Short mmCIF file of C-alpha atoms in Angstrom, two decimals:
data_model
loop_
_atom_site.label_atom_id
_atom_site.label_comp_id
_atom_site.label_asym_id
_atom_site.label_seq_id
_atom_site.Cartn_x
_atom_site.Cartn_y
_atom_site.Cartn_z
CA MET A 61 32.83 -23.19 -50.08
CA ALA A 62 30.26 -24.76 -47.79
CA ILE A 63 31.60 -26.73 -44.99
CA PRO A 64 30.73 -30.46 -45.42
CA ARG A 65 28.05 -31.79 -43.01
CA ARG A 66 30.39 -34.21 -41.28
CA ALA A 67 33.13 -31.66 -41.13
CA ALA A 68 30.77 -29.12 -39.47
CA LEU A 69 29.72 -31.66 -36.87
CA ILE A 70 33.29 -32.33 -36.04
CA CYS A 71 33.93 -28.67 -35.51
CA LEU A 72 30.98 -28.50 -33.10
CA PHE A 73 32.26 -31.39 -31.22
CA LEU A 74 35.74 -29.77 -30.85
CA ILE A 75 34.17 -26.72 -29.45
CA ALA A 76 32.15 -28.88 -26.92
CA ALA A 77 35.31 -30.58 -25.94
CA ALA A 78 37.93 -27.87 -25.97
CA CYS A 79 36.93 -24.55 -27.51
CA GLY A 80 -2.26 -10.25 -69.75
CA GLN A 81 -5.36 -8.17 -71.11
CA ALA A 82 -4.92 -4.38 -71.74
CA SER A 83 -7.85 -3.16 -69.57
CA SER A 84 -7.57 -0.92 -66.71
CA LYS A 85 -8.82 -3.77 -64.39
CA GLY A 86 -6.00 -6.05 -65.71
CA ASP A 87 -3.38 -3.16 -65.28
CA ASN A 88 -4.46 -2.57 -61.73
CA LYS A 89 -4.31 -6.29 -60.89
CA GLY A 90 -0.93 -6.54 -62.57
CA ALA A 91 0.33 -3.51 -60.53
CA ALA A 92 -0.94 -5.04 -57.30
CA GLU A 93 0.62 -8.27 -57.94
CA ALA A 94 4.07 -6.48 -58.72
CA ALA A 95 3.86 -4.55 -55.59
CA LYS A 96 3.11 -7.62 -53.64
CA THR A 97 6.21 -9.27 -55.24
CA VAL A 98 8.35 -6.37 -54.09
CA LYS A 99 7.15 -6.64 -50.53
CA GLU A 100 7.28 -10.36 -50.01
CA SER A 101 9.49 -12.31 -52.45
CA PHE A 102 12.83 -11.43 -50.83
CA VAL A 103 11.98 -13.12 -47.55
CA LYS A 104 12.34 -16.84 -47.15
CA ASP A 105 10.98 -19.36 -44.71
CA GLY A 106 13.07 -19.36 -41.53
CA ASP A 107 14.54 -15.82 -42.09
CA MET A 108 15.08 -13.71 -39.00
CA VAL A 109 13.28 -10.45 -39.80
CA LEU A 110 13.29 -7.12 -38.07
CA GLY A 111 10.68 -4.54 -38.65
CA ASP A 112 7.34 -4.49 -40.52
CA PRO A 113 6.92 -7.59 -42.79
CA ASN A 114 5.03 -5.54 -45.27
CA ALA A 115 7.62 -2.87 -45.64
CA PRO A 116 8.17 -2.13 -49.34
CA VAL A 117 12.04 -2.53 -49.06
CA THR A 118 13.93 -5.65 -47.94
CA ILE A 119 17.39 -5.34 -46.68
CA VAL A 120 18.97 -8.69 -46.47
CA GLU A 121 22.35 -8.76 -44.51
CA TYR A 122 24.73 -11.72 -44.85
CA ALA A 123 26.99 -11.65 -41.69
CA SER A 124 29.15 -13.96 -39.93
CA MET A 125 29.31 -13.92 -35.95
CA THR A 126 33.09 -13.97 -36.26
CA CYS A 127 33.48 -11.15 -38.63
CA PRO A 128 34.92 -7.99 -37.12
CA HIS A 129 33.51 -5.84 -39.99
CA CYS A 130 30.10 -7.20 -39.37
CA ALA A 131 30.46 -6.18 -35.71
CA MET A 132 31.48 -2.69 -36.75
CA VAL A 133 28.49 -2.45 -39.07
CA ASP A 134 26.21 -3.59 -36.34
CA ALA A 135 27.52 -1.08 -34.02
CA GLU A 136 28.06 1.98 -36.19
CA ILE A 137 26.05 1.76 -39.36
CA LEU A 138 22.83 -0.32 -38.67
CA PRO A 139 21.45 1.70 -35.88
CA GLU A 140 21.17 4.70 -38.03
CA LEU A 141 19.63 2.71 -40.97
CA LYS A 142 17.24 1.03 -38.51
CA THR A 143 16.07 4.45 -37.20
CA LYS A 144 15.72 5.87 -40.65
CA TYR A 145 14.15 2.98 -42.52
CA VAL A 146 12.97 0.09 -40.30
CA ASP A 147 11.59 2.02 -37.57
CA THR A 148 9.50 4.13 -39.99
CA GLY A 149 8.17 1.12 -41.87
CA LYS A 150 10.03 1.77 -45.01
CA ALA A 151 12.19 -1.29 -44.87
CA LYS A 152 12.68 -4.60 -43.06
CA LEU A 153 15.95 -6.07 -42.22
CA VAL A 154 16.60 -9.83 -42.82
CA PHE A 155 19.70 -11.26 -41.06
CA ARG A 156 21.13 -14.33 -42.71
CA GLU A 157 24.17 -16.22 -41.01
CA PHE A 158 27.21 -16.81 -43.31
CA TRP A 159 30.47 -18.35 -42.40
CA THR A 160 33.86 -16.96 -42.02
CA PRO A 161 37.04 -18.08 -40.07
CA PRO A 162 37.12 -19.57 -37.65
CA GLU A 163 34.25 -21.28 -39.31
CA GLN A 164 33.54 -23.71 -36.35
CA LEU A 165 32.91 -20.70 -34.06
CA SER A 166 30.90 -18.88 -36.70
CA ILE A 167 28.56 -21.97 -37.05
CA ALA A 168 28.33 -22.42 -33.10
CA GLY A 169 27.42 -18.81 -32.60
CA ALA A 170 24.61 -18.88 -35.19
CA ILE A 171 23.15 -22.19 -33.82
CA VAL A 172 23.10 -20.84 -30.35
CA ALA A 173 21.16 -17.76 -31.50
CA ARG A 174 18.82 -20.07 -33.45
CA CYS A 175 18.19 -22.19 -30.42
CA VAL A 176 17.47 -19.13 -28.19
CA ALA A 177 14.99 -17.92 -30.88
CA GLU A 178 12.95 -21.16 -30.59
CA LYS A 179 11.78 -19.93 -27.06
CA GLY A 180 12.45 -16.25 -27.11
CA GLY A 181 11.51 -15.40 -30.65
CA LYS A 182 13.15 -12.93 -32.99
CA ASP A 183 13.84 -10.38 -30.20
CA ALA A 184 15.83 -12.99 -28.30
CA TYR A 185 17.52 -13.90 -31.46
CA PHE A 186 18.75 -10.35 -32.28
CA ALA A 187 19.74 -9.87 -28.81
CA VAL A 188 22.04 -12.75 -28.84
CA VAL A 189 23.50 -11.70 -32.20
CA GLY A 190 24.14 -8.20 -30.91
CA ASN A 191 25.76 -9.79 -27.84
CA LEU A 192 28.10 -11.96 -30.04
CA PHE A 193 29.15 -8.99 -32.03
CA ARG A 194 29.83 -6.86 -28.92
CA THR A 195 31.99 -9.47 -27.33
CA GLN A 196 33.79 -10.95 -30.20
CA HIS A 197 37.13 -10.23 -28.67
CA VAL A 198 36.13 -12.27 -25.54
CA TRP A 199 34.47 -15.29 -26.95
CA ILE A 200 36.48 -15.98 -30.14
CA SER A 201 39.29 -17.63 -28.13
CA GLN A 202 40.41 -20.88 -26.62
CA THR A 203 37.58 -20.63 -24.16
CA ALA A 204 34.95 -20.24 -26.66
CA LYS A 205 32.51 -22.82 -25.42
CA ALA A 206 32.58 -21.25 -21.88
CA GLU A 207 31.99 -17.87 -23.22
CA LEU A 208 29.20 -18.87 -25.67
CA GLU A 209 27.61 -20.74 -22.65
CA LYS A 210 27.63 -17.50 -20.74
CA VAL A 211 25.95 -15.69 -23.74
CA ALA A 212 23.34 -18.51 -23.80
CA ALA A 213 22.77 -18.36 -20.10
CA GLN A 214 22.06 -14.58 -20.31
CA ALA A 215 19.24 -15.51 -22.83
CA GLY A 216 17.82 -17.97 -20.39
CA MET A 217 19.39 -21.24 -21.56
CA ASP A 218 20.82 -23.67 -19.05
CA LYS A 219 23.84 -25.74 -19.64
CA ALA A 220 21.93 -28.91 -20.55
CA GLY A 221 20.04 -26.86 -23.16
CA PHE A 222 23.30 -25.28 -24.37
CA ASP A 223 25.03 -28.69 -24.76
CA ALA A 224 22.02 -30.22 -26.64
CA CYS A 225 21.84 -27.02 -28.84
CA LEU A 226 25.30 -27.45 -30.16
CA GLN A 227 24.33 -30.95 -31.44
CA ARG A 228 21.13 -29.78 -33.44
CA GLN A 229 21.63 -31.37 -36.74
CA ASP A 230 18.36 -29.89 -38.02
CA ILE A 231 19.49 -26.32 -37.39
CA LEU A 232 22.86 -27.11 -38.88
CA ASP A 233 21.29 -28.52 -42.01
CA LYS A 234 19.05 -25.37 -42.49
CA LEU A 235 21.89 -23.13 -42.08
CA GLN A 236 24.15 -25.21 -44.54
CA ALA A 237 21.37 -24.93 -47.07
CA GLN A 238 21.15 -21.11 -46.53
CA PHE A 239 25.00 -20.80 -46.99
CA LYS A 240 24.73 -22.74 -50.16
CA ASP A 241 21.90 -20.53 -51.57
CA ALA A 242 23.84 -17.46 -50.60
CA THR A 243 26.95 -18.56 -52.55
CA GLU A 244 25.31 -20.16 -55.42
CA LYS A 245 22.27 -17.96 -56.03
CA GLU A 246 23.23 -14.71 -54.50
CA GLY A 247 26.94 -14.59 -55.25
CA ILE A 248 27.77 -13.92 -51.67
CA GLY A 249 31.41 -14.53 -50.90
CA SER A 250 32.38 -12.27 -48.01
CA THR A 251 30.74 -10.47 -45.12
CA PRO A 252 29.19 -8.15 -44.40
CA SER A 253 27.22 -8.27 -47.83
CA PHE A 254 23.88 -6.65 -48.39
CA VAL A 255 21.12 -7.18 -50.93
CA ILE A 256 18.44 -4.65 -51.24
CA ASN A 257 15.15 -5.73 -52.92
CA GLY A 258 17.20 -8.46 -54.72
CA LYS A 259 20.12 -6.23 -55.88
CA LYS A 260 23.39 -6.58 -54.14
CA ALA A 261 24.71 -3.37 -52.77
CA PRO A 262 28.19 -2.34 -53.92
CA SER A 263 29.70 -2.17 -50.50
CA TYR A 264 28.66 -2.00 -46.74
CA SER A 265 29.46 1.61 -46.40
CA LYS A 266 26.59 3.74 -44.88
CA GLU A 267 26.72 5.85 -48.09
CA ASP A 268 26.29 2.95 -50.47
CA LEU A 269 23.63 1.42 -48.31
CA THR A 270 21.59 4.56 -47.93
CA LYS A 271 21.82 5.22 -51.70
CA ALA A 272 20.70 1.54 -52.56
CA ILE A 273 17.71 1.78 -50.04
CA ASP A 274 16.63 5.02 -51.45
CA GLU A 275 16.68 3.82 -54.90
CA ALA A 276 14.66 0.72 -54.11
CA LEU A 277 12.08 2.97 -52.23
CA ALA A 278 11.75 5.17 -55.33
CA LYS A 279 11.10 2.15 -57.46
CA THR A 280 8.41 0.88 -55.27
CA GLY A 281 6.74 4.42 -55.20
CA ALA A 282 6.74 4.30 -51.38
#
């Protein structure tokens, strides 16, 4: 269930304080439109995308900054998939934030990454996300605010910018809308979850993800 807007803000305050025709022409046009749909329809405005935006396969990852399994996938599974599919232009990776306990920290981490991206772009965003995953055991604690501030500082954000970032209602609203779409339209209920060209992968194992990506590639004819 999505966190109510007021409750989410309270969580952030707590962190800040303490924690057609049957002609060949028609057929060709239809095929081209279908191919375009495969390439483009799975990316939404505001998505953080890694790789060639025209790649035929879209890998959507729903992950939480506080999810240990997400951190494991980021460290042990995604590097190989990126090398095999993203770096070769076969697929692009879309990262979408999702909440898991402790939700207030999950939200705060996502907002900090989004703030950093406004100046540093997607590379800075993914650098912060990777840092948060690698240091989960440190920043998910009673000193969460101080630890998150260190992560932000490493990305070039000063203390004033960090404090202002945690109060960004506009970013929170966008992330809440994303969470709602994930749960209601995609059926996402846990992390990490992957959706490959619109089809939810059965698990986040390397074997299942590789199989799902290969099947999607085969359907596109790439």
